[in-house]
Amino acid sequence: MSVNVEKLEHNMVKLTIESDAKDLDAAIVKAYNKAKNRIAIPGFRKGKAPLNMIEKMYGEGVFYEDAANELIPTAYDNAVKEEKLEIVSDPKFDVTQIEKGKNFIFTAEVAVKPAVELGEYKGVKVAKPDTSVSEDEINEEIENDREKNARTIEITDDVAKEDDRVDIDFDGYVDGKQFKGGKSEGYTLTLGSGTFIDNFEEQIAGHKKGDAFDVNVTFPEKYHESSLAGKPAVFKVVLNKVERKELPEVDDDFAEDVSGKATVDEYKEDVKQRLADRKTKAAKEAKEDEAIDKAVENAKMDIPDAMIDTQVKQLYQEFANRLQAQGMTPQQYFQFTGLDPKGFIDNLKPEALKRIQARLVLEAVADAENIQVNEEDFENHVAEMAKDYNLEVEKLKSMIGENEKEAMYKDIAVQKAVDIVADNAVEVEEAHKPEKKHKKVEAKEEKAEQ
């Protein structure tokens, strides 16, 4: 195998990878052996037709695509290792020569890790945090405790209201016909959450358990599914269940139940301390975020688009996983919210870029500071992970392979770099507080989690 590396603009490279003709021939035979049982040739029993007969009937290139798919992954991985490249995007492959008896040649365009020119990262100015706790915040936290300890009771003799949780079956129709993605059974919905389009939820309010009724809505003019955009729809809805929260009174019994404190006054002091601890932790995280943002602003790097696209895919997959945990697919989410999938993905790009820049700068800081990670650091990190995932330390360690361990060592070094940047930051009263997350991304994530 031979490899030629051509440097392109913006930290992209083009690898031209050439494998021996014998490797291609072997891959063709392998593809033939996998497919022969599905191919019928007159005069031969299924699976018994020789390779040359199949090629004569269907063309010499009948197995080229499968053979290429067999060869490319291994050849590409070997080329990357041979050239010691740090790849940061999915590759784009193109086969340039595939013919029996000749070397197999393909190209791969891929992004490599950008170099970072660090600016000032020690002594950056950050906002001085306010960790004081107000009476309003204490009362709000008590209300949260009441919500957490509320009883959920099933309502059978009253109509559904805002904030009630309902279980519904629905079946949607446009122009008298069912449309794809508009039907579900046993769907759980909190009224007033804004999960569905238009005034869908408002029309459920006022109905009782067991009611069957129509909900009339109109899809937005700019709805992502053009066949539904701007059209009126009718949903046949059956209200299976209505559940409502019943909040407890704030008295000494409640105080003891939620905090172990004997009186309401002691409970309020405990709440105040809890909030103070939370604010201190949040202030530390905010300081880290702002200090890193400033270090990124002061650094120079050229981020390839392919690297951003790969990070966007990861962010979208995280979003899809959260939806799946709630029993919803991305298709259903976009259907019910009316959001445009392409626009949603485009709005992930600023967050993707921010993640990439922060990681690259912190890795560069780790190198500049000659940060070392030892086995004790690794053991402590694993112990924290085991605690988070409620697993035994040794069991978790048995699940960690060499590649995972190497990645964890890098993560530990990055966290040490975070500490260096944050610990050396200077707190000032008027420092600008940067946004932690792109607002549109944050709003959509909050809506998805409702």
Coordinates of C-alpha atoms in Angstrom, one line a residue:
M1 CA 0.0 0.0 0.0
S2 CA 1.2 3.5 -0.8
V3 CA -0.1 6.8 0.5
N4 CA 0.2 10.3 -0.9
V5 CA -0.9 13.3 1.3
E6 CA -1.9 16.5 -0.4
K7 CA -2.4 19.5 1.9
L8 CA -5.5 21.5 1.0
E9 CA -6.8 24.8 2.4
H10 CA -8.3 25.3 5.9
N11 CA -6.6 22.2 7.4
M12 CA -8.1 19.8 4.9
V13 CA -6.0 17.0 3.4
K14 CA -6.5 14.7 0.4
L15 CA -5.1 11.2 0.8
T16 CA -4.5 9.1 -2.3
I17 CA -4.3 5.5 -1.2
E18 CA -3.2 2.7 -3.5
S19 CA -3.6 -1.0 -2.6
D20 CA -2.1 -3.9 -4.4
A21 CA -4.1 -5.6 -7.2
K22 CA -4.0 -8.9 -5.2
D23 CA -5.9 -7.2 -2.4
L24 CA -8.6 -6.1 -4.8
D25 CA -8.8 -9.6 -6.3
A26 CA -9.2 -11.1 -2.8
A27 CA -11.9 -8.5 -1.9
I28 CA -13.8 -9.4 -5.1
V29 CA -13.7 -13.1 -4.2
K30 CA -14.9 -12.3 -0.7
A31 CA -17.8 -10.2 -2.1
Y32 CA -18.6 -13.1 -4.5
N33 CA -18.7 -15.6 -1.6
K34 CA -21.0 -13.4 0.4
A35 CA -23.4 -12.9 -2.5
K36 CA -23.3 -16.1 -4.5
N37 CA -26.2 -17.8 -2.6
R38 CA -28.5 -15.0 -3.7
I39 CA -27.6 -15.2 -7.4
A40 CA -29.4 -17.5 -9.9
I41 CA -27.6 -18.5 -13.1
P42 CA -29.3 -20.8 -15.7
G43 CA -27.7 -24.2 -15.5
F44 CA -26.3 -23.8 -12.0
R45 CA -27.9 -24.5 -8.6
K46 CA -28.2 -21.4 -6.4
G47 CA -24.8 -20.6 -4.9
K48 CA -22.9 -22.9 -7.3
A49 CA -22.3 -20.6 -10.2
P50 CA -18.6 -19.7 -10.5
L51 CA -17.3 -16.2 -10.3
N52 CA -16.4 -15.9 -14.0
M53 CA -19.9 -17.0 -15.1
I54 CA -21.5 -14.3 -12.8
E55 CA -19.2 -11.7 -14.2
K56 CA -19.9 -12.7 -17.7
M57 CA -23.6 -12.4 -17.2
Y58 CA -23.8 -9.3 -15.1
G59 CA -20.6 -7.6 -16.1
E60 CA -17.0 -7.7 -14.8
G61 CA -17.7 -4.9 -12.3
V62 CA -20.6 -6.7 -10.6
F63 CA -18.7 -7.0 -7.3
Y64 CA -16.6 -3.9 -7.5
E65 CA -18.8 -1.8 -5.1
D66 CA -18.8 -4.5 -2.5
A67 CA -15.1 -5.1 -2.9
A68 CA -14.4 -1.4 -2.5
N69 CA -16.5 -1.2 0.6
E70 CA -14.5 -4.2 1.9
L71 CA -11.1 -2.6 1.2
I72 CA -11.6 1.1 2.0
P73 CA -12.1 1.1 5.8
T74 CA -8.9 -0.9 6.6
A75 CA -6.8 0.8 4.0
Y76 CA -7.9 4.2 5.2
D77 CA -7.2 3.4 8.8
N78 CA -3.8 2.1 8.0
A79 CA -3.0 5.2 5.9
V80 CA -4.0 7.5 8.8
K81 CA -1.8 5.5 11.2
E82 CA 1.1 5.4 8.8
E83 CA 1.0 9.2 8.2
K84 CA 0.4 9.9 11.9
L85 CA -2.6 12.2 11.1
E86 CA -5.0 13.5 13.7
I87 CA -8.3 13.3 11.9
V88 CA -11.2 15.5 13.1
S89 CA -13.9 14.8 10.6
D90 CA -15.7 12.1 8.7
P91 CA -13.8 11.3 5.4
K92 CA -15.2 11.8 2.0
F93 CA -14.2 8.9 -0.2
D94 CA -13.9 8.7 -4.0
V95 CA -12.7 5.6 -6.0
T96 CA -10.4 6.6 -8.8
Q97 CA -9.3 3.2 -10.1
I98 CA -10.9 -0.2 -9.7
E99 CA -10.3 -2.9 -12.2
K100 CA -9.3 -6.6 -11.9
G101 CA -5.5 -7.1 -12.2
K102 CA -4.8 -3.4 -11.4
N103 CA -4.0 -1.7 -8.2
F104 CA -7.0 -0.3 -6.3
I105 CA -6.8 3.5 -5.9
F106 CA -9.1 5.8 -3.9
T107 CA -9.0 9.2 -2.3
A108 CA -10.1 10.5 1.0
E109 CA -10.7 14.2 1.8
V110 CA -10.7 14.8 5.5
A111 CA -10.0 17.5 8.1
V112 CA -6.9 17.3 10.3
K113 CA -6.5 18.9 13.8
P114 CA -5.9 22.6 13.4
A115 CA -2.8 24.2 14.9
V116 CA -3.6 26.8 17.7
E117 CA -1.7 29.9 18.2
L118 CA -2.3 30.8 21.9
G119 CA -2.8 34.4 23.0
E120 CA -3.2 35.4 26.6
Y121 CA -4.9 32.7 28.7
K122 CA -3.6 33.6 32.1
G123 CA -4.9 36.7 33.8
V124 CA -8.0 37.1 31.6
K125 CA -10.7 39.3 33.1
V126 CA -14.0 37.7 34.1
A127 CA -17.2 38.9 35.9
K128 CA -17.1 38.8 39.7
P129 CA -19.9 36.4 40.7
D130 CA -22.8 37.2 43.0
T131 CA -23.4 34.3 45.3
S132 CA -25.8 36.0 47.7
V133 CA -29.2 34.4 48.3
S134 CA -32.4 36.4 48.3
E135 CA -35.7 35.8 50.1
D136 CA -37.4 35.4 46.7
E137 CA -34.9 32.7 45.8
I138 CA -35.6 30.8 49.0
N139 CA -39.3 30.9 48.4
E140 CA -38.9 29.7 44.9
E141 CA -36.8 26.8 46.1
I142 CA -39.4 25.9 48.6
E143 CA -42.0 25.9 45.8
N144 CA -39.7 23.5 43.9
D145 CA -39.6 21.2 46.9
R146 CA -43.4 21.3 47.1
E147 CA -43.6 20.4 43.4
K148 CA -41.1 17.5 43.9
N149 CA -43.2 16.2 46.8
A150 CA -46.6 16.8 45.2
R151 CA -49.0 13.9 45.0
T152 CA -50.2 13.0 41.6
I153 CA -53.9 12.2 41.7
E154 CA -56.1 10.9 38.8
I155 CA -58.9 13.2 38.0
T156 CA -62.2 11.5 37.0
D157 CA -64.8 14.1 38.0
D158 CA -63.3 17.3 36.7
V159 CA -62.2 18.7 33.3
A160 CA -58.5 18.9 32.3
K161 CA -56.8 22.2 33.0
E162 CA -53.4 23.8 32.3
D163 CA -50.5 22.0 34.0
D164 CA -52.5 18.7 34.1
R165 CA -50.8 15.7 32.6
V166 CA -53.0 13.9 30.2
D167 CA -52.8 10.6 28.3
I168 CA -54.3 10.8 24.9
D169 CA -54.8 8.9 21.6
F170 CA -54.8 11.0 18.5
D171 CA -55.2 10.6 14.8
G172 CA -54.6 13.5 12.4
Y173 CA -56.4 14.2 9.1
V174 CA -55.7 16.8 6.4
D175 CA -58.3 17.1 3.6
G176 CA -60.0 14.1 5.1
K177 CA -57.0 11.9 4.8
Q178 CA -54.6 10.6 7.4
F179 CA -51.1 12.0 7.2
K180 CA -47.8 10.4 8.1
G181 CA -46.6 11.0 11.7
G182 CA -50.0 12.3 12.9
K183 CA -51.1 9.3 14.8
S184 CA -50.2 8.0 18.3
E185 CA -51.7 6.0 21.2
G186 CA -51.0 6.5 24.9
Y187 CA -49.2 9.8 24.4
T188 CA -48.4 11.7 27.6
L189 CA -48.7 15.5 27.4
T190 CA -48.6 18.3 29.9
L191 CA -51.1 20.9 29.0
G192 CA -49.5 24.3 28.6
S193 CA -46.1 22.9 27.8
G194 CA -46.3 24.2 24.2
T195 CA -45.2 20.8 22.8
F196 CA -47.8 20.7 20.0
I197 CA -48.5 23.3 17.3
D198 CA -51.1 26.0 17.3
N199 CA -53.7 25.7 20.0
F200 CA -53.8 21.9 20.2
E201 CA -53.3 21.7 24.0
E202 CA -55.8 24.5 24.8
Q203 CA -58.6 22.4 23.0
I204 CA -57.9 19.4 25.3
A205 CA -58.5 21.6 28.3
G206 CA -62.1 21.5 29.3
H207 CA -62.6 17.8 28.5
K208 CA -63.0 14.9 30.9
K209 CA -61.5 11.5 31.1
G210 CA -63.1 9.2 28.5
D211 CA -64.2 12.1 26.2
A212 CA -63.7 11.7 22.4
F213 CA -63.5 14.9 20.5
D214 CA -62.0 16.8 17.5
V215 CA -59.1 19.2 17.8
N216 CA -58.8 21.7 14.9
V217 CA -55.5 23.3 14.2
T218 CA -53.7 25.0 11.2
F219 CA -50.2 24.1 10.3
P220 CA -47.8 27.1 10.0
E221 CA -47.4 28.6 6.5
K222 CA -43.7 27.9 6.7
Y223 CA -44.1 24.4 8.0
H224 CA -41.1 22.1 7.2
E225 CA -43.4 19.5 5.6
S226 CA -44.6 21.3 2.5
S227 CA -47.6 19.0 1.9
L228 CA -49.0 20.2 5.3
A229 CA -47.9 23.9 5.3
G230 CA -50.7 26.3 5.9
K231 CA -53.4 23.6 5.8
P232 CA -56.1 23.0 8.4
A233 CA -56.0 19.7 10.2
V234 CA -58.4 17.7 12.4
F235 CA -57.2 15.5 15.1
K236 CA -59.5 12.8 16.4
V237 CA -58.6 12.7 20.1
V238 CA -59.5 10.4 23.0
L239 CA -58.7 11.5 26.5
N240 CA -57.6 8.4 28.4
K241 CA -56.5 9.9 31.6
V242 CA -56.1 13.2 33.5
E243 CA -53.6 13.6 36.3
R244 CA -53.1 16.6 38.5
K245 CA -50.5 17.6 41.1
E246 CA -51.6 18.2 44.7
L247 CA -49.0 20.4 46.5
P248 CA -48.3 19.8 50.3
E249 CA -48.6 22.6 52.9
V250 CA -45.4 24.1 54.2
D251 CA -45.5 23.2 57.9
D252 CA -43.2 21.4 60.4
D253 CA -44.2 18.0 59.1
F254 CA -43.3 19.0 55.5
A255 CA -40.0 20.5 56.7
E256 CA -39.0 17.2 58.4
D257 CA -40.1 15.1 55.4
V258 CA -38.0 17.0 52.8
S259 CA -35.0 18.1 54.9
G260 CA -34.9 16.3 58.2
K261 CA -35.2 19.6 60.0
A262 CA -37.7 19.9 62.9
T263 CA -39.2 23.3 62.1
V264 CA -40.0 25.4 59.1
D265 CA -37.4 28.1 60.2
E266 CA -34.7 25.4 60.3
Y267 CA -35.8 24.1 56.9
K268 CA -35.5 27.6 55.4
E269 CA -32.0 28.0 56.8
D270 CA -31.2 24.6 55.2
V271 CA -32.7 25.8 51.9
K272 CA -30.6 29.0 52.1
Q273 CA -27.4 27.0 52.6
R274 CA -28.4 24.7 49.8
L275 CA -28.8 27.6 47.4
A276 CA -25.5 29.2 48.6
D277 CA -23.7 26.0 47.8
R278 CA -25.4 25.7 44.4
K279 CA -24.5 29.3 43.6
T280 CA -20.9 28.8 44.6
K281 CA -20.7 25.8 42.3
A282 CA -22.5 27.7 39.5
A283 CA -20.1 30.7 40.0
K284 CA -17.1 28.4 39.6
E285 CA -18.5 26.9 36.4
A286 CA -19.4 30.4 35.0
K287 CA -15.9 31.6 35.8
E288 CA -14.4 28.7 34.0
D289 CA -16.7 29.2 31.0
E290 CA -15.9 32.9 30.7
A291 CA -12.2 32.5 31.2
I292 CA -12.1 29.8 28.5
D293 CA -14.2 32.1 26.2
K294 CA -11.6 34.9 26.7
A295 CA -8.7 32.5 26.0
V296 CA -10.5 31.4 22.8
E297 CA -11.0 35.0 21.8
N298 CA -7.2 35.6 22.2
A299 CA -6.2 32.5 20.2
K300 CA -5.9 32.0 16.5
M301 CA -7.0 28.9 14.7
D302 CA -8.5 27.9 11.3
I303 CA -11.4 25.5 11.8
P304 CA -12.4 23.5 8.7
D305 CA -16.1 23.3 7.9
A306 CA -15.9 19.5 7.8
M307 CA -14.8 19.5 11.5
I308 CA -17.8 21.6 12.4
D309 CA -20.2 19.4 10.4
T310 CA -18.9 16.3 12.3
Q311 CA -19.5 18.1 15.6
V312 CA -23.0 19.1 14.5
K313 CA -23.8 15.5 13.8
Q314 CA -22.7 14.6 17.4
L315 CA -24.8 17.4 18.9
Y316 CA -27.8 16.3 16.8
Q317 CA -27.3 12.6 18.0
E318 CA -27.2 13.8 21.6
F319 CA -30.5 15.6 21.0
A320 CA -32.1 12.6 19.3
N321 CA -31.0 10.4 22.2
R322 CA -32.7 12.8 24.7
L323 CA -35.9 12.6 22.7
Q324 CA -35.7 8.8 22.5
A325 CA -35.5 8.7 26.3
Q326 CA -38.8 10.6 26.3
G327 CA -40.4 8.2 23.8
M328 CA -40.3 10.6 20.9
T329 CA -38.5 10.5 17.5
P330 CA -36.9 13.6 15.9
Q331 CA -39.5 13.3 13.1
Q332 CA -42.4 13.5 15.7
Y333 CA -40.7 16.4 17.5
F334 CA -40.4 18.5 14.3
Q335 CA -44.0 17.4 13.3
F336 CA -45.5 18.6 16.5
T337 CA -43.4 21.7 17.1
G338 CA -43.5 22.9 13.5
L339 CA -39.7 23.6 13.6
D340 CA -37.7 23.2 10.4
P341 CA -35.2 20.3 10.7
K342 CA -32.6 22.1 8.5
G343 CA -33.0 25.3 10.4
F344 CA -32.7 23.4 13.7
I345 CA -29.4 21.8 12.5
D346 CA -28.0 25.1 11.2
N347 CA -28.7 26.6 14.7
L348 CA -26.4 23.9 16.2
K349 CA -23.4 25.2 14.3
P350 CA -22.5 28.0 16.7
E351 CA -22.5 25.6 19.6
A352 CA -20.5 23.1 17.6
L353 CA -17.9 25.8 16.8
K354 CA -17.7 26.9 20.4
R355 CA -17.1 23.3 21.6
I356 CA -14.4 22.8 19.0
Q357 CA -12.6 26.1 19.8
A358 CA -12.7 25.5 23.5
R359 CA -11.3 22.0 23.2
L360 CA -8.5 23.0 20.9
V361 CA -7.4 25.9 23.0
L362 CA -7.4 23.8 26.2
E363 CA -5.4 21.1 24.5
A364 CA -2.9 23.8 23.4
V365 CA -2.8 25.1 27.0
A366 CA -2.1 21.6 28.3
D367 CA 0.8 21.3 25.9
A368 CA 2.1 24.8 26.7
E369 CA 2.0 24.1 30.4
N370 CA 3.5 20.6 29.9
I371 CA 0.6 19.1 31.9
Q372 CA 1.2 15.5 32.9
V373 CA -1.5 12.9 33.7
N374 CA -0.5 10.0 35.9
E375 CA -2.1 6.7 37.0
E376 CA -3.4 8.3 40.2
D377 CA -5.2 11.0 38.1
F378 CA -6.8 8.2 36.1
E379 CA -7.9 6.2 39.1
N380 CA -9.5 9.3 40.7
H381 CA -11.3 10.1 37.4
V382 CA -12.6 6.5 37.1
A383 CA -13.8 6.6 40.8
E384 CA -15.8 9.8 40.0
M385 CA -17.3 8.2 36.9
A386 CA -18.2 5.1 38.9
K387 CA -20.0 7.3 41.4
D388 CA -21.9 9.2 38.7
Y389 CA -23.0 6.0 37.0
N390 CA -23.6 4.1 40.2
L391 CA -21.2 1.3 39.2
E392 CA -18.4 -0.5 41.1
V393 CA -15.0 0.9 40.3
E394 CA -13.4 -2.4 39.2
K395 CA -16.4 -3.2 37.0
L396 CA -16.1 0.2 35.3
K397 CA -12.4 -0.3 34.8
S398 CA -13.0 -3.7 33.2
M399 CA -15.1 -1.9 30.6
I400 CA -12.4 0.6 29.6
G401 CA -10.3 -0.4 26.6
E402 CA -6.9 1.1 25.6
N403 CA -8.5 3.6 23.2
E404 CA -11.0 4.7 25.9
K405 CA -8.2 5.0 28.5
E406 CA -6.1 7.2 26.1
A407 CA -9.1 9.5 25.5
M408 CA -9.7 9.7 29.3
Y409 CA -6.1 10.8 29.8
K410 CA -6.6 13.6 27.3
D411 CA -9.8 14.6 29.0
I412 CA -8.0 14.8 32.4
A413 CA -5.3 16.9 30.9
V414 CA -7.9 19.3 29.4
Q415 CA -9.6 19.6 32.8
K416 CA -6.3 20.5 34.4
A417 CA -5.9 23.1 31.7
V418 CA -9.4 24.5 32.6
D419 CA -8.2 24.8 36.2
I420 CA -5.1 26.7 35.1
V421 CA -7.0 29.2 32.9
A422 CA -9.8 29.7 35.6
D423 CA -7.5 29.9 38.6
N424 CA -5.5 32.6 37.0
A425 CA -8.4 34.6 35.8
V426 CA -9.0 38.1 37.4
E427 CA -12.5 38.8 38.7
V428 CA -13.7 42.4 37.9
E429 CA -17.1 44.0 38.5
E430 CA -17.8 45.2 34.9
A431 CA -16.5 42.2 32.9
H432 CA -18.7 41.1 30.1
K433 CA -20.7 37.9 30.8
P434 CA -20.6 35.8 27.6
E435 CA -23.6 33.6 26.6
K436 CA -22.9 30.0 27.7
K437 CA -25.0 28.6 24.8
H438 CA -26.5 29.8 21.6
K439 CA -30.0 31.0 22.6
K440 CA -31.9 29.3 19.8
V441 CA -30.2 26.0 20.6
E442 CA -30.9 26.4 24.3
A443 CA -34.6 27.2 23.7
K444 CA -35.1 24.2 21.4
E445 CA -33.4 21.9 23.9
E446 CA -35.6 23.1 26.7
K447 CA -38.7 22.6 24.6
A448 CA -37.5 19.1 23.7
E449 CA -37.1 18.2 27.3
Q450 CA -40.6 19.3 28.3

